[in-house]
C-alpha positions as CSV (number, residue, x, y, z in Angstrom):
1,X,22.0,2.8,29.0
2,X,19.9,-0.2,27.7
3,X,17.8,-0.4,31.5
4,X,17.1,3.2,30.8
5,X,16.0,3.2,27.0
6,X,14.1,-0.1,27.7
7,X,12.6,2.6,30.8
8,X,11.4,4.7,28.3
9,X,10.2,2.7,25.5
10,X,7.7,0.6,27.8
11,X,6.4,3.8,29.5
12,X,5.9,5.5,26.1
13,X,4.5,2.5,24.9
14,X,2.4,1.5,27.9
15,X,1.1,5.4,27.4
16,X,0.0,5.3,23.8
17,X,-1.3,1.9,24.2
18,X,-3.4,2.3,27.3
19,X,-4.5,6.1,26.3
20,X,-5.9,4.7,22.8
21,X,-7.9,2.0,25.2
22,X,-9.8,4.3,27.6
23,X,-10.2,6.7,24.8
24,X,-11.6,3.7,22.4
25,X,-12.9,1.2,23.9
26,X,-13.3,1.4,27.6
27,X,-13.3,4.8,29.6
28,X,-13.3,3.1,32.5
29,X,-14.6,4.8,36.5
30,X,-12.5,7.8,38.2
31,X,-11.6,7.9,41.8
32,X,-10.4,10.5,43.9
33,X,-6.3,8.4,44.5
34,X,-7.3,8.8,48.4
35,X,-10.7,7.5,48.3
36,X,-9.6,4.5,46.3
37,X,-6.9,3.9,48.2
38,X,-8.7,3.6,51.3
39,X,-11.0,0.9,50.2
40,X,-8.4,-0.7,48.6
41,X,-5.3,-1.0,51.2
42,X,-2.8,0.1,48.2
43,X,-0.6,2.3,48.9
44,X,0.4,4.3,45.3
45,X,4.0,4.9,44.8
46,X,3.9,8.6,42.8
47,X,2.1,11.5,43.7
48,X,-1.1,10.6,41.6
49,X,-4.3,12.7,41.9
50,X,-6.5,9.8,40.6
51,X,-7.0,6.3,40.1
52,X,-8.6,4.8,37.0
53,X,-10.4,1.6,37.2
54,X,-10.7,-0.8,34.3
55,X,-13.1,-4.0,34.1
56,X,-11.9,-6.2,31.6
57,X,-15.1,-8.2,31.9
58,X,-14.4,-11.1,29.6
59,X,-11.0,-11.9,31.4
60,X,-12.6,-11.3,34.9
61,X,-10.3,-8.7,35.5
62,X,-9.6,-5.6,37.3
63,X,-7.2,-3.0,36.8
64,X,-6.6,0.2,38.7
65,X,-4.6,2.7,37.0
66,X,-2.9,5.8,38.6
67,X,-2.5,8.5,36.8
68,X,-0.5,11.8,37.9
69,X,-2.2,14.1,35.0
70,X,-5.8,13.7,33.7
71,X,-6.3,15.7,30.1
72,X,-9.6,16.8,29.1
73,X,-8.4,17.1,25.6
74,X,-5.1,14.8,25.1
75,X,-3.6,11.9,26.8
76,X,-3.7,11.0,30.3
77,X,-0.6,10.4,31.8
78,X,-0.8,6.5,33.5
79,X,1.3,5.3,36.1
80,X,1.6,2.0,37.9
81,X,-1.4,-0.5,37.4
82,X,-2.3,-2.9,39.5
83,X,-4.8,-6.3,39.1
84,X,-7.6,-7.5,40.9
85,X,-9.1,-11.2,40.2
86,X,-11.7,-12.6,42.5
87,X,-10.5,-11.4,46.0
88,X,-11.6,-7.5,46.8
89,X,-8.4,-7.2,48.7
90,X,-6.3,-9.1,46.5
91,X,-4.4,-6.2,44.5
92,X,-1.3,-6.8,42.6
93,X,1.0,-4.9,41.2
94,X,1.6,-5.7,37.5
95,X,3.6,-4.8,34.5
96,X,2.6,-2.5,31.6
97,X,3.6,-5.1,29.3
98,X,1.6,-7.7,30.4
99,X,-1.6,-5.1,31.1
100,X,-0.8,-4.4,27.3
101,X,-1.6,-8.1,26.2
102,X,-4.7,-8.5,28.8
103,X,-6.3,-5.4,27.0
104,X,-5.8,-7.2,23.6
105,X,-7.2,-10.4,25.3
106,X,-9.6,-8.9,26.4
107,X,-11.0,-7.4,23.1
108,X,-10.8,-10.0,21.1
109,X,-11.9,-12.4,24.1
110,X,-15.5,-12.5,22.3
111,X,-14.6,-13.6,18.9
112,X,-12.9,-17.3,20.3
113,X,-12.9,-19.2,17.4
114,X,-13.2,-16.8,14.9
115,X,-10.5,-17.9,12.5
116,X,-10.0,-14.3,10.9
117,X,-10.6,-12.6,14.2
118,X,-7.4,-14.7,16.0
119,X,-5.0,-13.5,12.9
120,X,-6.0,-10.6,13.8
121,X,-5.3,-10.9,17.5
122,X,-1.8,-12.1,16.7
123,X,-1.4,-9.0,14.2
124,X,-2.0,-6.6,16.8
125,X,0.5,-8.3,19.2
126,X,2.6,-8.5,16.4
127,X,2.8,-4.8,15.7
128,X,2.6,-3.9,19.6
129,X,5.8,-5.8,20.4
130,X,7.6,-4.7,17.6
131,X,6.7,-1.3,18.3
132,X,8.0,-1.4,21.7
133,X,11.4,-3.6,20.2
134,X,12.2,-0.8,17.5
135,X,11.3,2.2,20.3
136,X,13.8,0.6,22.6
137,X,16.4,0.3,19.7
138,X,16.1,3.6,18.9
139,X,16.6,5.0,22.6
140,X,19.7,2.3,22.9
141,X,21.1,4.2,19.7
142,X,19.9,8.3,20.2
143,X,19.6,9.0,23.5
144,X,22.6,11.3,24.4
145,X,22.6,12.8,20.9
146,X,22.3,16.2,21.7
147,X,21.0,17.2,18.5
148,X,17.3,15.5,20.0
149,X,17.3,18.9,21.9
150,X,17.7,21.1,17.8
151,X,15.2,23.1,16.3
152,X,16.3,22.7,13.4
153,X,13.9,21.1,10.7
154,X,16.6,17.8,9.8
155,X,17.2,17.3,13.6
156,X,13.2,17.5,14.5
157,X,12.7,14.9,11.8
158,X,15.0,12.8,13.2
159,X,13.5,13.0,16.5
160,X,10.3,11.2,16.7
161,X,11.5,8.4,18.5
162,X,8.5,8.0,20.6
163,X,6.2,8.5,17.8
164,X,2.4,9.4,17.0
165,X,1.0,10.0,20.3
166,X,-2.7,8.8,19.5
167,X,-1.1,5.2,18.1
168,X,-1.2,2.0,20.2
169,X,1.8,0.7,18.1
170,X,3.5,4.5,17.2
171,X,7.2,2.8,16.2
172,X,5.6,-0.8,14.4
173,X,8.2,-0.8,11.1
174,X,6.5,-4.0,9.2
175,X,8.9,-4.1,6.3
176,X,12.2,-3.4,7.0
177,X,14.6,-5.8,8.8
178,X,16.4,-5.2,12.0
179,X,19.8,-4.7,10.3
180,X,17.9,-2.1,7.3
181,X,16.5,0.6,10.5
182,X,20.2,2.2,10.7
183,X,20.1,2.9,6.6
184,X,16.7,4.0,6.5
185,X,15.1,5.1,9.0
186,X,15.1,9.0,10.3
187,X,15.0,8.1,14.1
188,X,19.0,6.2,13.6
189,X,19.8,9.7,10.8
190,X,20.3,7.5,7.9
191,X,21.5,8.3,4.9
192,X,21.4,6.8,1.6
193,X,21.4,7.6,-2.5
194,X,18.2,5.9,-4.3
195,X,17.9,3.3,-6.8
196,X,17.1,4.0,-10.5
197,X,16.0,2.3,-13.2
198,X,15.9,4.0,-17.1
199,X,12.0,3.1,-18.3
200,X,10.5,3.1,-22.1
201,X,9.1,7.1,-22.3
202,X,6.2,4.6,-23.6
203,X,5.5,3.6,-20.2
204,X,5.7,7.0,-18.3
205,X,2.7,9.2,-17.1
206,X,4.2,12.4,-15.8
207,X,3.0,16.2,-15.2
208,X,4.7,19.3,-13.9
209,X,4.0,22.8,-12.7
210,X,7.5,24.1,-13.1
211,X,9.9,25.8,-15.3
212,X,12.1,22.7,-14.3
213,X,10.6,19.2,-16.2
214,X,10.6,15.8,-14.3
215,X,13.1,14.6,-15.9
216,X,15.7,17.8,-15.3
217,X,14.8,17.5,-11.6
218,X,15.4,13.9,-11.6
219,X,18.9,14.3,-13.8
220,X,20.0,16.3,-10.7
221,X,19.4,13.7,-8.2
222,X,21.3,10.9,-10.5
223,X,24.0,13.5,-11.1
224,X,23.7,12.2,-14.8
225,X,23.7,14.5,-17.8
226,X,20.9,13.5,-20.3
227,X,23.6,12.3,-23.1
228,X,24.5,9.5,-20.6
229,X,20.7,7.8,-20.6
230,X,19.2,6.3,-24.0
231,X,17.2,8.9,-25.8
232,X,14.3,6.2,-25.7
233,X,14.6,6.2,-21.9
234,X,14.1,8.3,-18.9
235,X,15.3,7.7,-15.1
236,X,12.8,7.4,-12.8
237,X,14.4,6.9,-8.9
238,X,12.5,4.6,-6.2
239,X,13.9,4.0,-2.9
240,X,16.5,1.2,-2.5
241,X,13.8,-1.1,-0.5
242,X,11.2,-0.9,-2.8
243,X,13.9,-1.5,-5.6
244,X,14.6,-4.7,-3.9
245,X,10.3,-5.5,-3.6
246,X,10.4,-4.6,-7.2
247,X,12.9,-6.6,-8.5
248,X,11.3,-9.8,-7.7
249,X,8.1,-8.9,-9.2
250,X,7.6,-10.9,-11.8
251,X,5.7,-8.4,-14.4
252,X,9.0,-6.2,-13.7
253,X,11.2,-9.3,-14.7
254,X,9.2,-9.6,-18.0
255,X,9.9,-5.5,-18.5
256,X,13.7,-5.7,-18.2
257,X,14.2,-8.9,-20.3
258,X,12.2,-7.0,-23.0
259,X,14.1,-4.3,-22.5
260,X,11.5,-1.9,-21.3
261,X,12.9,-1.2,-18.5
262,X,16.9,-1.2,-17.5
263,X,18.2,-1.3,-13.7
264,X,20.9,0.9,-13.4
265,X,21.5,0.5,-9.1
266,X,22.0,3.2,-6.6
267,X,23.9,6.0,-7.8
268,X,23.2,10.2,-7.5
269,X,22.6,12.6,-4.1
270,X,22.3,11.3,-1.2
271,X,19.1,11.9,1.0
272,X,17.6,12.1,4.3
273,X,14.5,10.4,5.4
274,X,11.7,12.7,7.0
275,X,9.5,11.2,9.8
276,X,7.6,10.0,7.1
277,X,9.9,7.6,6.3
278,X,9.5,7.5,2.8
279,X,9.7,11.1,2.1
280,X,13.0,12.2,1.4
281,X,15.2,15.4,2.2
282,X,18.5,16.3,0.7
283,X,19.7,20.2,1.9
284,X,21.3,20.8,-1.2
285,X,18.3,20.4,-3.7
286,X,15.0,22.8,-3.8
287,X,12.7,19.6,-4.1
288,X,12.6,16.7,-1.6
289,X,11.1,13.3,-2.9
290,X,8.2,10.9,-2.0
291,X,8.5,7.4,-2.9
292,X,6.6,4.4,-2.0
293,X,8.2,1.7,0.3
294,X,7.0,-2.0,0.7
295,X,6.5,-1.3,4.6
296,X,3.5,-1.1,7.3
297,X,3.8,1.9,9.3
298,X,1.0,2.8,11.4
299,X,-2.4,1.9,9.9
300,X,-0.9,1.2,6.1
301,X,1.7,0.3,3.8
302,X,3.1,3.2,2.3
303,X,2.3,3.4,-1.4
304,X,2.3,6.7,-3.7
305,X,-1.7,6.1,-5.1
306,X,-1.9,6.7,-8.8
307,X,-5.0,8.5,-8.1
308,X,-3.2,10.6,-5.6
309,X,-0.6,12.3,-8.1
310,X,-2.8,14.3,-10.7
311,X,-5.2,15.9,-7.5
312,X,-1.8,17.5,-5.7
313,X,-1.5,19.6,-9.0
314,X,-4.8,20.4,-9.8
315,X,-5.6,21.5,-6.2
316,X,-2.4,23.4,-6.3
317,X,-3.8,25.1,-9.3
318,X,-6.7,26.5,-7.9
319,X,-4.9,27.7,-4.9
320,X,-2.6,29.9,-7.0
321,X,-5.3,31.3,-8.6
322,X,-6.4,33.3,-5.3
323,X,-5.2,35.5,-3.1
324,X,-4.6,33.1,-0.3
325,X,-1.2,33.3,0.5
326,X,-1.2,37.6,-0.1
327,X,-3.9,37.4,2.5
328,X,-2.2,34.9,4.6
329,X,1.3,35.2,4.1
330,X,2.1,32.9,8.1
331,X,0.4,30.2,6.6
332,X,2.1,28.2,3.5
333,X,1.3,25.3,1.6
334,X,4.4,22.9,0.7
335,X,3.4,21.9,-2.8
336,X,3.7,18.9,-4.7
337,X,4.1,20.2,-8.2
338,X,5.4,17.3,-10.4
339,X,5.1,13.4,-10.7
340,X,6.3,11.0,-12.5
341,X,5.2,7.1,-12.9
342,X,5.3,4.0,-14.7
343,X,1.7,3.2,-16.2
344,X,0.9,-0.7,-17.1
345,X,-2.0,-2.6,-18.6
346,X,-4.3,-3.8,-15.6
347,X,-2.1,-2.1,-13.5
348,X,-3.6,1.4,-10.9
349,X,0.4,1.3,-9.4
350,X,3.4,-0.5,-10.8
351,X,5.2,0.7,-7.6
352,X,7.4,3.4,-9.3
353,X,4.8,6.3,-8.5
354,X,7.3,9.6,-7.4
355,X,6.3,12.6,-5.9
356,X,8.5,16.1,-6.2
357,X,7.8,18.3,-3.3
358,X,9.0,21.7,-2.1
359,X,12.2,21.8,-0.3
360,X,11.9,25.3,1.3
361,X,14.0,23.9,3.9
362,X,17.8,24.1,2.1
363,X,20.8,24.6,3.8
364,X,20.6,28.0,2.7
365,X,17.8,29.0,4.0
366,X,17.2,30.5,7.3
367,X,14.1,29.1,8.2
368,X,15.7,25.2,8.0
369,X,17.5,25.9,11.4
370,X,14.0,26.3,13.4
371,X,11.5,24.8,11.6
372,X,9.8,21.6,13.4
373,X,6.7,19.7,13.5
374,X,4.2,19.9,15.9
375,X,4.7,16.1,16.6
376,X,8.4,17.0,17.8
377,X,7.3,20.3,19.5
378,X,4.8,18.5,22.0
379,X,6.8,14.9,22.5
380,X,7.9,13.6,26.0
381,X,11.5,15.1,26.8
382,X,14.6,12.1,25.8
383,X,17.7,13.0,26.6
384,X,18.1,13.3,30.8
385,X,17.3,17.0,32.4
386,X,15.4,18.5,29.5
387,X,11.9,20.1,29.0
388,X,9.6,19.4,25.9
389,X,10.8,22.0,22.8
390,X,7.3,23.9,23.9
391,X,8.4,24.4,26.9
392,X,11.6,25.2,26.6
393,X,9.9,27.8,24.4
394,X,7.9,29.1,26.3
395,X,10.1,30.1,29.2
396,X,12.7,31.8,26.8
397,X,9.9,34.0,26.3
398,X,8.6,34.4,29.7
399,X,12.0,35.8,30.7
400,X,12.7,38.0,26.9
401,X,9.4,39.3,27.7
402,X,9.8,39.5,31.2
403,X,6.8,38.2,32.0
404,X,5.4,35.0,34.1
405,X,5.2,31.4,32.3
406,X,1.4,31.3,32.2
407,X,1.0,35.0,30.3
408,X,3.7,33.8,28.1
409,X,2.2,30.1,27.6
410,X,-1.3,32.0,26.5
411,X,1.4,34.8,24.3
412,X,2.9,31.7,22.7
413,X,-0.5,30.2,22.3
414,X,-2.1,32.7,20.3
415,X,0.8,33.4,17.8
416,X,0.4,29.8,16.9
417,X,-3.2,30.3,16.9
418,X,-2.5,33.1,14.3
419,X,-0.7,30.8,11.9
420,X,-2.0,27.6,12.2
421,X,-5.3,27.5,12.9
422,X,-7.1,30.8,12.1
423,X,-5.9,30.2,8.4
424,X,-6.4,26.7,7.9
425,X,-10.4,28.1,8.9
426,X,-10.1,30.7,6.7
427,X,-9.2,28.4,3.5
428,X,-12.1,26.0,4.3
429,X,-14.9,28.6,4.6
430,X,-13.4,31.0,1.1
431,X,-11.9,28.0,-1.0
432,X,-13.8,25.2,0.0
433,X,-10.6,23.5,0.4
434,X,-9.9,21.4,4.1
435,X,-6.8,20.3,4.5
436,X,-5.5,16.8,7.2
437,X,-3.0,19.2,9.1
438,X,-2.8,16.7,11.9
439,X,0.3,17.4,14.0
440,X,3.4,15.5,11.7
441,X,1.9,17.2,8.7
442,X,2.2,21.0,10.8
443,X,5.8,22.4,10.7
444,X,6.2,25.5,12.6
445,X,9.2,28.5,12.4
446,X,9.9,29.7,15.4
447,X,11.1,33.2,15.2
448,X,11.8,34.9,18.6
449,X,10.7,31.9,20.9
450,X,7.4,32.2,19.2
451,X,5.6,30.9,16.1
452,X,5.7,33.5,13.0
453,X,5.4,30.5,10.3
454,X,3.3,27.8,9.8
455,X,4.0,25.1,6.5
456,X,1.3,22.4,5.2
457,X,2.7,19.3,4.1
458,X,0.9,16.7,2.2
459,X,-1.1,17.1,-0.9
460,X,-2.6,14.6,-1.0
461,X,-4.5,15.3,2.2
462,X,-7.3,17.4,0.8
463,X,-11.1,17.5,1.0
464,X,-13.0,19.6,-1.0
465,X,-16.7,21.2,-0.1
466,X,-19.6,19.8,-2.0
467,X,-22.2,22.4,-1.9
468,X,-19.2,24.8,-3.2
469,X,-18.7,21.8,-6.0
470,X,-19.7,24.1,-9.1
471,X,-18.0,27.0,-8.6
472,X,-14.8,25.1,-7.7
473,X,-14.6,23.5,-10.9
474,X,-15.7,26.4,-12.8
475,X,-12.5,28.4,-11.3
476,X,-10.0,25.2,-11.8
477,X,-11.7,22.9,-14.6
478,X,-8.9,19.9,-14.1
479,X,-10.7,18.7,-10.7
480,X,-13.5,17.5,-12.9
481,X,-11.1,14.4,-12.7
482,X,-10.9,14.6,-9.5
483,X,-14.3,14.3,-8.4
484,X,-13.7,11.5,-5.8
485,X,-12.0,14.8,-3.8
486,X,-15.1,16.6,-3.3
487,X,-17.5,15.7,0.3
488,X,-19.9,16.3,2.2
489,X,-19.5,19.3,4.7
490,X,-20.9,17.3,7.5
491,X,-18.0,14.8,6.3
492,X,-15.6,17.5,6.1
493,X,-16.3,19.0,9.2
494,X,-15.9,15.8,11.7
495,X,-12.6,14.8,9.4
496,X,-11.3,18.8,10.1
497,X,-12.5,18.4,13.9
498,X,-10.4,15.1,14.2
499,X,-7.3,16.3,12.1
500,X,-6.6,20.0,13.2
501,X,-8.7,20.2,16.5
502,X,-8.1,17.0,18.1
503,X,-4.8,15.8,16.5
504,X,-3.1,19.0,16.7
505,X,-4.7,21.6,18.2
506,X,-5.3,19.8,21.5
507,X,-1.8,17.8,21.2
508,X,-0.3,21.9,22.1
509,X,-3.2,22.5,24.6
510,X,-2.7,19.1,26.2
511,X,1.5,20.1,26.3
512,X,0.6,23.5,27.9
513,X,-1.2,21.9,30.4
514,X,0.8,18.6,31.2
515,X,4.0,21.0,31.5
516,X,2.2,23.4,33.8
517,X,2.2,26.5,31.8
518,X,-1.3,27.4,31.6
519,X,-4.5,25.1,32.4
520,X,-6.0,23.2,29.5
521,X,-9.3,24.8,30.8
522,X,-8.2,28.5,30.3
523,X,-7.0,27.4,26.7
524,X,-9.8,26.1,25.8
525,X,-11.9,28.8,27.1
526,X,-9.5,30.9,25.0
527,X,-10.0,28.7,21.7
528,X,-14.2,28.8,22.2
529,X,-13.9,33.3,22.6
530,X,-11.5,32.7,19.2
531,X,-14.1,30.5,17.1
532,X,-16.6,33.0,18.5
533,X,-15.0,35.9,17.0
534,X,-14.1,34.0,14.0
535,X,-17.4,33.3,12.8
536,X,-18.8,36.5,12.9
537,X,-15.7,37.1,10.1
538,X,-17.3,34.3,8.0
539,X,-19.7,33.8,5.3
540,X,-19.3,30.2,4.1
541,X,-19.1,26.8,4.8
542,X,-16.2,27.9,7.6
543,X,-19.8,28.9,9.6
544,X,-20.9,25.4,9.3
545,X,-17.6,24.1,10.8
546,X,-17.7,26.4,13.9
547,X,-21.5,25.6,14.6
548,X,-20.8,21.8,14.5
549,X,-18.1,22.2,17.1
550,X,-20.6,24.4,18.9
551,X,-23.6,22.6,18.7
552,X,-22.6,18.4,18.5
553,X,-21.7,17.1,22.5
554,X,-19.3,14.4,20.8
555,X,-16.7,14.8,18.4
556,X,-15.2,12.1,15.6
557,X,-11.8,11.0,16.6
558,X,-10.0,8.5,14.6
559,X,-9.6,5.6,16.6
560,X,-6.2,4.1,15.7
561,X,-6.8,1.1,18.0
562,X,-10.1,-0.4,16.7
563,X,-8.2,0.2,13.2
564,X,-5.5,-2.1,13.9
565,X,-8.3,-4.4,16.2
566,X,-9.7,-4.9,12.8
567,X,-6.8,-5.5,10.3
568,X,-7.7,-2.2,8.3
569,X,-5.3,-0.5,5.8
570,X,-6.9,3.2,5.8
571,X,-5.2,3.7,2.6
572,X,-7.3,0.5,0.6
573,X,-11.0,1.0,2.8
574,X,-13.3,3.1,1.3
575,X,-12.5,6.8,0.7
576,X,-9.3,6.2,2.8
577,X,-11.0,6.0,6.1
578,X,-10.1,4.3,9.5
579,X,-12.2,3.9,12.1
580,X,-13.7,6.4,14.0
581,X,-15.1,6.3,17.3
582,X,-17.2,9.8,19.2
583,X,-15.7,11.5,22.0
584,X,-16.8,14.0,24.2
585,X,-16.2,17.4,22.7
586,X,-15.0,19.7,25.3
587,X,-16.0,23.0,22.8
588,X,-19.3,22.2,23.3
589,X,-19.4,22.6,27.0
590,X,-17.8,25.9,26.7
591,X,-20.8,26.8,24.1
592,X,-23.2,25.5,26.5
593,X,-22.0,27.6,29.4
594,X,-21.6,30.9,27.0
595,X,-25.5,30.4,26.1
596,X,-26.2,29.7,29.5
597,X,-24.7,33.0,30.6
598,X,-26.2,34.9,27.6
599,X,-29.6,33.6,28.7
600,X,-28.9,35.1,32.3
601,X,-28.1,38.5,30.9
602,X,-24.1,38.4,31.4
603,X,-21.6,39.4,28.8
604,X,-20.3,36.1,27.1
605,X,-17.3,37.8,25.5
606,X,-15.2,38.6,28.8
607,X,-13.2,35.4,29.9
608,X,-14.4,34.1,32.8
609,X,-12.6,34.0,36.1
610,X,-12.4,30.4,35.9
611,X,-10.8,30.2,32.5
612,X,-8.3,32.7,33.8
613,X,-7.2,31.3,37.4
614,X,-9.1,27.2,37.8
615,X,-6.2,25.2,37.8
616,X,-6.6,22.2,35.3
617,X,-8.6,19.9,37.4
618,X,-11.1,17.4,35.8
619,X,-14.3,16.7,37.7
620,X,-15.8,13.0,37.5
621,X,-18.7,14.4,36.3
622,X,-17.5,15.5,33.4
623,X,-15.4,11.9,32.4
């Protein structure tokens, strides 16, 4: 079992790391597999349609790469590699591993010298071989657990052991010690009770939507009756490893010998950790709970902002002033409606910054047994002889529907449509209000092998239109503290493009097509006659969205590499951001073509005959 989960873990790695390379920084040449292999002598081993060659030029180096499935919207999936040095006929075969650390040479191979440059070089191997360590860990530990395969939305949380698939270092858990991933982490299903502490009601900043207060909610978790805590004091939880950050802080030190603060220990419900991490699930209560933790995980170290609480509620406010939901009953916002926090002098966080979210997910409730993400819906298949969860979807309802896997794919394709992306539109272009679904933030029910339900999570991933600034804040005064919220729409629309177009949108098309359901071409023919039809519904800034997707040849996509190239926590930078890199945006062609056709007199609103029947075949031209 350990041969096979280390299998796994370095081809998963080897594909998030080498897919965020061509994609960021080098896009390398195409070749037809039997061309190159003619003038090269090597003979491939898998039945790989095309080779991709790589010059890392400072290293003197290069690399052909097979790959058995070129995406035109997702990731590629890469094969063996093999290195070239000076002799043209000298090819050798070579391990991902080490073609890993050669691309990481070879990026920082300029900057020799550059004290802050090498930390940041040893950073990046750092987080890439711990990645790969925890991945392997987690295989070693999951992977004949049949509840991988679940629907349900605990299990699907649990699942992610592969991680985000746009991440060179998906599974890097900076923070948390080898023996602490089996009593915190959702990939190893821990389970654990938090840590309170009873804080001066001096000290506390808190707000609530709800009939229920704060402090009820939080008496429910503790299992403490109000009698039991000081009348001067209220609980206020934090999660047992940023207890232990906290308690050797020394302005915390100073609070609890004044008697500010009091630690009481772990004690109440016990929860769940989503793929989060730090947000927290316990079936039994209607509110799950998001805590900071003193860890790295992906591009930041995950803190609660103070600035972050008050804008949940506020935006949630103007929301349930319209008729959004009525309108749009598939598509549902999980709201944060209460916080709670310890405010000090000179302080923006003292660490103890709680969110209460939405549980809809209880074990009472039907929809908890097939509710996933997206992430989990569209990962690589663990456990030996399955299919991806889309798949396996997909041909339940080829055969309830009697019908063949590609009309079923396309079926399947534009339910989800219906819930998660039509809406999310919709909202932008009548509220003003743009939301980060990316694909772990997108939970989908699936009701009859199909989606009928799609839930938003994360409120504090929100971007409001400028130009509809002044009627926003007439309708819902309190964002006039929230002003930082509110952006440009040319802003909006690349950060919309990245989150729900190329982070989920194209993670299902790139499935579809990888799996062999349907061709990524035909889907995105079928997204372009969609975004078509859906602005002629529109009379806002949604139009402005759909013609910048139209009309811009390259698209914004977060480039998770060059973010951790550079050291950056997205979370500190400057409105939040990472960085960003352009990549061909394959909605434009379509646009192109459609004007090109209207031009010659055809009818642009049939689907052509090669969206219905080209198989999904990339030509070089178009790399």
């Amino acid at each position: 079992m350990p041969h096979t989960a280390n299998r796994l873990a370095e081809n998963a790695s080897f594909q998030a790391f080498a897919n965020c390379y061509i994609r960021e920084v080098d896009p390398g040449v195409w070749h037809i597999a039997d061309n190159w292999q003619r003038q090269t002598g090597i003979s491939l081993e898998h039945d790989e349609p095309y080779v991709l060659e790589l010059q890392l030029i400072e290293l003197g180096i290069t690399l052909g790469i097979g790959v058995s499935y070129r995406s035109i919207v997702g990731r590629h999936l890469v094969t063996n590699v093999y290195r070239k040095q000076q002799n043209p006929w000298d090819w050798q075969r070579v391990d991902s591993v080490s073609v890993i650390v050669m691309m990481i040479d070879n990026i920082y191979a300029k900057s020799q010298g550059n004290r802050k440059a090498a930390s940041q070089k040893l950073e990046l191997l750092n987080r890439t071989l711990e990645s790969h360590q925890i991945m392997q860990e987690y295989l070693v530990q999951r992977q004949n657990d049949s509840a991988l395969d679940h629907l349900g939305f605990i299990e699907s949380e649990q699942s992610l052991l592969f991680g985000h698939w746009l991440h060179p270092t998906p599974k890097s858990r900076q923070g948390i010690h080898s023996w602490q991933h089996k009593n915190y982490t959702p990939e190893l299903k821990a389970s654990f009770a938090l840590h309170f502490f009873a804080v001066s009601r001096q000290l506390l900043q808190q707000n609530s939507l709800i009939e229920q207060s704060v402090e009820q909610i939080i008496n429910q978790i503790a299992e403490v009756d109000c009698d039991a805590i000081d009348v001067d004091k209220q609980l206020v939880p934090v999660h047992p490893l940023q207890a232990h950050w906290l308690q050797h802080q020394d302005y915390i030190q100073q609070l609890l010998r004044e008697g500010l603060i009091e630690d009481l220990g772990v004690m109440g419900k016990k929860f769940t950790p989503t793929s989060s991490v730090r947000t927290l699930y316990c079936a039994e209560l209607n509110y799950m709970i998001k805590l900071s933790i003193p860890v790295k995980i992906t591009n930041s170290l995950r803190k609660n902002k103070a600035h972050e609480l008050e804008p949940g509620l506020n935006v949630g406010k103007l929301l349930a002033q319209s008729d959004f939901s009525e309108k749009y009953p598939q598509f549902a916002m999980i709201e944060d409606p209460a916080y709670i926090t310890v405010k000090l002098p000179g302080m923006q966080e003292s660490g103890f910054e709680t969110i209460i979210r939405q549980n809809p997910f209880t074990e009472n409730a039907i929809n908890q047994r097939a509710t996933l993400s997206i992430a989990a819906l569209v990962q690589e298949p663990i456990l030996a002889g399955c299919k991806t969860k889309l798949t396996q979807q997909v041909e339940a309802l080829a055969q309830e529907q009697k019908k063949s896997l590609n009309t079923a794919a396309q079926l399947w394709f534009d339910c989800y449509w219906h819930c998660a992306i039509d809406p999310a539109i919709r909202l932008y272009d009548s509220h003003g209000v743009a939301l980060e679904a990316h694909q772990q933030n997108s939970l989908i029910t699936i009701s009859n092998n199909r989606p009928s339900q799609y839930y938003y999570r994360d409120n504090q991933g929100f971007y409001l239109s400028q130009s509809m600034r002044e009627q926003l804040l007439q309708r819902e005064p309190s964002l006039n503290q929230n002003l930082d919220l509110f952006y440009d729409d040319d802003a909006i629309a690349d950060r919309v493009g990245y989150y729900l177009f190329i982070n989920q949108l194209f993670s299902v098309i790139s499935r579809l097509g990888q799996d062999g359901l349907v061709s990524e071409l035909a889907l995105l023919e079928r997204c372009y006659r969609k975004l078509t039809q859906l602005k002629t519904e529109l009379n806002g800034v949604g139009v402005h969205f759909i013609e910048q997707l139209f009309n811009k040849a390259t698209i914004p996509c977060k480039a998770n590499l060059l973010t951790r190239v550079e050291d950056v926590d997205e979370l500190e930078a400057e409105q939040e951001l990472a960085v960003y890199t352009d990549i061909r945006n394959p909605i434009f062609d379509f646009h192109q073509k459609a004007m090109s056709r209207l031009k010659a007199g055809d009818d642009v609103g049939e689907e052509t005959e090669e969206g219905k029947n080209k198989e999904n075949e990339v030509t070089l031209e178009s790399a």
